[in-house]
Coordinates of C-alpha atoms in Angstrom, one line a residue:
X523 CA -163.4 106.8 95.3
X524 CA -160.7 109.4 95.9
X525 CA -159.4 111.9 98.4
X526 CA -160.0 115.2 96.5
X527 CA -157.6 118.2 95.9
X528 CA -160.1 120.9 95.2
X529 CA -159.7 124.7 94.9
X530 CA -162.7 125.1 97.2
X531 CA -161.3 122.7 99.8
X532 CA -161.2 125.4 102.4
X533 CA -164.9 126.1 101.9
X534 CA -166.3 122.7 101.1
X535 CA -167.8 120.8 104.1
X536 CA -166.5 117.3 103.7
X537 CA -169.1 114.9 105.1
X538 CA -167.4 111.6 105.9
X539 CA -169.2 109.4 108.4
X540 CA -168.2 105.9 107.3
X541 CA -167.2 103.4 109.9
X542 CA -163.5 103.3 109.0
X543 CA -163.0 107.0 108.4
X544 CA -161.0 107.8 111.6
X545 CA -158.8 104.7 111.5
X546 CA -158.1 105.2 107.8
X547 CA -157.2 108.8 108.3
X548 CA -154.7 107.9 111.0
X549 CA -153.2 105.2 108.7
X550 CA -152.9 107.6 105.7
X551 CA -151.3 110.2 107.8
X552 CA -148.7 107.7 109.0
X553 CA -148.1 106.6 105.4
X554 CA -147.7 110.1 104.2
X555 CA -145.0 110.8 106.9
X556 CA -143.0 107.8 105.7
X557 CA -143.5 108.2 101.9
X558 CA -140.3 108.6 99.9
X559 CA -139.8 112.0 98.4
X560 CA -139.7 110.5 94.9
X561 CA -143.3 109.4 95.2
X562 CA -145.6 112.1 94.0
X563 CA -149.4 112.5 94.1
X564 CA -149.5 112.0 90.3
X565 CA -147.6 108.7 90.6
X566 CA -150.1 107.5 93.2
X567 CA -153.1 108.5 91.0
X568 CA -151.5 106.4 88.2
X569 CA -151.0 103.6 90.7
X570 CA -154.7 103.7 91.5
X571 CA -155.6 103.3 87.8
X572 CA -153.1 100.4 87.5
X573 CA -154.8 98.7 90.5
X574 CA -158.2 99.1 88.8
X575 CA -156.7 97.6 85.6
X576 CA -155.4 94.6 87.7
X577 CA -158.9 94.1 89.1
X578 CA -160.4 94.2 85.6
X579 CA -157.9 91.7 84.3
X580 CA -158.4 89.4 87.3
X581 CA -162.1 89.3 86.9
X582 CA -162.0 88.8 83.1
X583 CA -159.3 86.1 83.3
X584 CA -161.4 84.2 85.9
X585 CA -163.2 82.7 82.9
X586 CA -160.0 80.7 82.6
X587 CA -159.5 79.9 86.2
X588 CA -160.8 81.1 89.6
X589 CA -157.2 81.7 90.8
X590 CA -157.1 84.8 88.7
X591 CA -159.5 86.3 91.2
X592 CA -156.5 86.7 93.5
X593 CA -155.2 89.3 91.0
X594 CA -158.6 91.1 91.3
X595 CA -158.2 91.2 95.1
X596 CA -154.7 92.5 94.9
X597 CA -155.9 95.1 92.5
X598 CA -158.4 96.4 95.0
X599 CA -155.5 96.9 97.6
X600 CA -153.3 98.6 95.0
X601 CA -156.2 100.8 93.9
X602 CA -157.0 101.8 97.5
X603 CA -153.4 102.7 98.2
X604 CA -153.0 104.9 95.1
X605 CA -156.5 106.4 95.3
X606 CA -156.5 107.2 99.0
X607 CA -152.9 108.5 99.1
X608 CA -152.8 110.9 96.2
X609 CA -154.8 113.7 97.7
X610 CA -153.6 112.9 101.2
X611 CA -150.0 113.2 100.2
X612 CA -150.6 116.5 98.3
X613 CA -152.3 118.0 101.4
X614 CA -149.6 116.6 103.8
X615 CA -146.8 118.1 101.7
X616 CA -148.8 121.3 101.0
X617 CA -148.3 120.9 97.3
X618 CA -151.9 120.9 96.2
X619 CA -152.9 121.8 92.6
X620 CA -156.5 122.4 93.4
X621 CA -158.4 122.6 90.1
X622 CA -156.1 120.1 88.4
X623 CA -156.3 117.6 91.3
X624 CA -160.1 117.8 91.5
X625 CA -160.5 117.3 87.7
X626 CA -158.0 114.5 87.4
X627 CA -159.2 112.7 90.5
X628 CA -162.8 112.6 89.5
X629 CA -162.0 111.7 85.9
X630 CA -160.0 108.7 87.2
X631 CA -162.8 107.8 89.5
X632 CA -165.0 107.3 86.5
X633 CA -162.5 105.1 84.7
X634 CA -161.8 103.1 87.9
X635 CA -165.5 102.4 88.4
X636 CA -166.0 101.4 84.8
X637 CA -163.0 99.0 84.9
X638 CA -164.1 97.3 88.1
X639 CA -167.7 96.8 87.2
X640 CA -167.0 95.9 83.5
X641 CA -164.6 93.3 84.8
X642 CA -167.2 91.9 87.2
X643 CA -169.7 91.8 84.3
X644 CA -167.2 90.0 82.1
X645 CA -166.5 87.4 84.8
X646 CA -168.5 84.1 84.8
X647 CA -170.1 85.1 88.2
X648 CA -172.1 88.2 87.3
X649 CA -174.0 89.0 84.1
X650 CA -173.1 92.2 82.4
X651 CA -176.6 93.7 82.5
X652 CA -176.6 93.4 86.3
X653 CA -173.1 94.9 86.5
X654 CA -174.3 97.8 84.4
X655 CA -177.1 98.5 86.9
X656 CA -174.5 98.7 89.7
X657 CA -172.4 101.0 87.5
X658 CA -175.3 103.3 86.8
X659 CA -176.1 103.5 90.5
X660 CA -172.6 104.3 91.5
X661 CA -172.2 107.0 88.8
X662 CA -175.6 108.5 89.7
X663 CA -174.6 108.8 93.3
X664 CA -171.2 110.3 92.3
X665 CA -173.0 112.9 90.2
X666 CA -175.1 113.8 93.2
X667 CA -172.0 114.3 95.3
X668 CA -170.4 116.6 92.7
X669 CA -173.6 118.6 92.2
X670 CA -174.0 119.0 96.0
X671 CA -170.4 120.3 96.2
X672 CA -171.3 122.9 93.7
X673 CA -174.7 124.1 95.0
X674 CA -174.4 123.4 98.7
X675 CA -170.7 123.6 99.4
X676 CA -170.9 120.1 100.8
X677 CA -168.9 117.1 99.6
X678 CA -170.5 113.9 100.8
X679 CA -168.0 111.0 100.9
X680 CA -170.2 108.4 102.6
X681 CA -173.8 107.1 102.6
X682 CA -175.4 104.8 105.1
X683 CA -172.2 104.9 107.2
X684 CA -170.2 103.4 104.3
X685 CA -167.7 105.0 102.0
X686 CA -165.3 103.9 99.2
X687 CA -163.1 101.8 101.6
X688 CA -166.1 99.9 103.0
X689 CA -167.3 99.3 99.4
X690 CA -163.9 97.9 98.4
X691 CA -163.9 95.6 101.4
X692 CA -167.4 94.4 100.5
X693 CA -166.2 93.7 96.9
X694 CA -163.1 91.8 98.2
X695 CA -165.4 89.7 100.4
X696 CA -167.7 89.1 97.3
X697 CA -164.6 88.0 95.3
X698 CA -163.5 85.6 98.0
X699 CA -167.0 84.1 97.9
X700 CA -166.7 83.7 94.2
X701 CA -163.6 81.6 94.7
X702 CA -165.2 79.5 97.4
X703 CA -168.6 78.9 95.8
X704 CA -167.6 78.9 92.1
X705 CA -169.8 79.8 89.1
X706 CA -172.3 77.0 89.3
X707 CA -176.0 77.8 88.5
X708 CA -177.8 79.4 91.4
X709 CA -181.3 79.0 92.8
X710 CA -182.7 81.8 90.7
X711 CA -182.5 80.3 87.2
X712 CA -180.2 82.4 85.0
X713 CA -179.5 84.7 88.0
X714 CA -176.9 83.6 90.4
X715 CA -176.6 84.7 94.0
X716 CA -173.8 87.0 92.9
X717 CA -176.2 88.6 90.4
X718 CA -178.8 89.1 93.1
X719 CA -176.2 90.7 95.4
X720 CA -174.7 93.1 92.9
X721 CA -178.1 94.0 91.4
X722 CA -179.4 94.7 94.9
X723 CA -176.5 97.0 95.7
X724 CA -177.1 98.8 92.4
X725 CA -180.8 99.3 93.1
X726 CA -179.9 100.6 96.6
X727 CA -177.5 103.2 95.1
X728 CA -180.2 104.3 92.6
X729 CA -182.7 104.7 95.4
X730 CA -180.2 106.7 97.5
X731 CA -179.6 109.0 94.5
X732 CA -183.3 109.6 94.1
X733 CA -183.8 110.2 97.8
X734 CA -180.8 112.5 98.2
X735 CA -181.9 114.5 95.1
X736 CA -185.3 115.1 96.6
X737 CA -183.8 116.1 100.0
X738 CA -181.3 118.5 98.3
X739 CA -184.0 119.9 96.1
X740 CA -186.2 120.8 99.1
X741 CA -183.2 122.4 100.9
X742 CA -182.4 124.5 97.9
X743 CA -186.0 125.5 97.4
X744 CA -186.4 126.5 101.0
X745 CA -183.1 128.4 101.0
X746 CA -184.1 130.4 97.9
X747 CA -187.6 131.0 99.2
X748 CA -186.1 132.4 102.4
X749 CA -184.0 134.8 100.3
X750 CA -186.9 136.0 98.2
X751 CA -186.0 134.1 95.1
X752 CA -188.9 131.6 95.1

């Protein structure tokens, strides 16, 4: 869920077609221009991890009381700020550390995703097995994005007109509904409505991974055939 600092940034075709991309870019540029010099991209990356940890704690502690979900929501905001600003600030100040930034950003992405979905699975609203399906779907789609960057020179940052920011907003809305509806048994036996929602999102992500893999495979096969390698 990060803005990348990659040594191939000048050659990668960044595909970002989510609804909020333009408005978010304008906001990030404004924030970069007003960011104190003491704030560095590494500090922002760490802030993003702290935000994810806040979200994890908020979801887990919601077993004690639903008011802890407010911490989870605040964690999403903090995580967005750190995660979106680290690469943006590095590019704005022209202080990129390409390979280091790419490696650290993606490594942190994995930890952030694990913390958030593990927290959701440890909450009283979503079962862990359903949360793990969503985790698997997100990580599979991330793997596809990284592989496509390597073999196609394209880094896809959004799917179905949604990117990381839209996903965070969806999770914030889900968390608000948890506070409103509570953790009472749903209409689906042991599966709550929150289970159905999170599980459905996970299945959609897995289907997207399979579909995008087939499309990319055909593109690569056609390209290599045209170059006499097939």
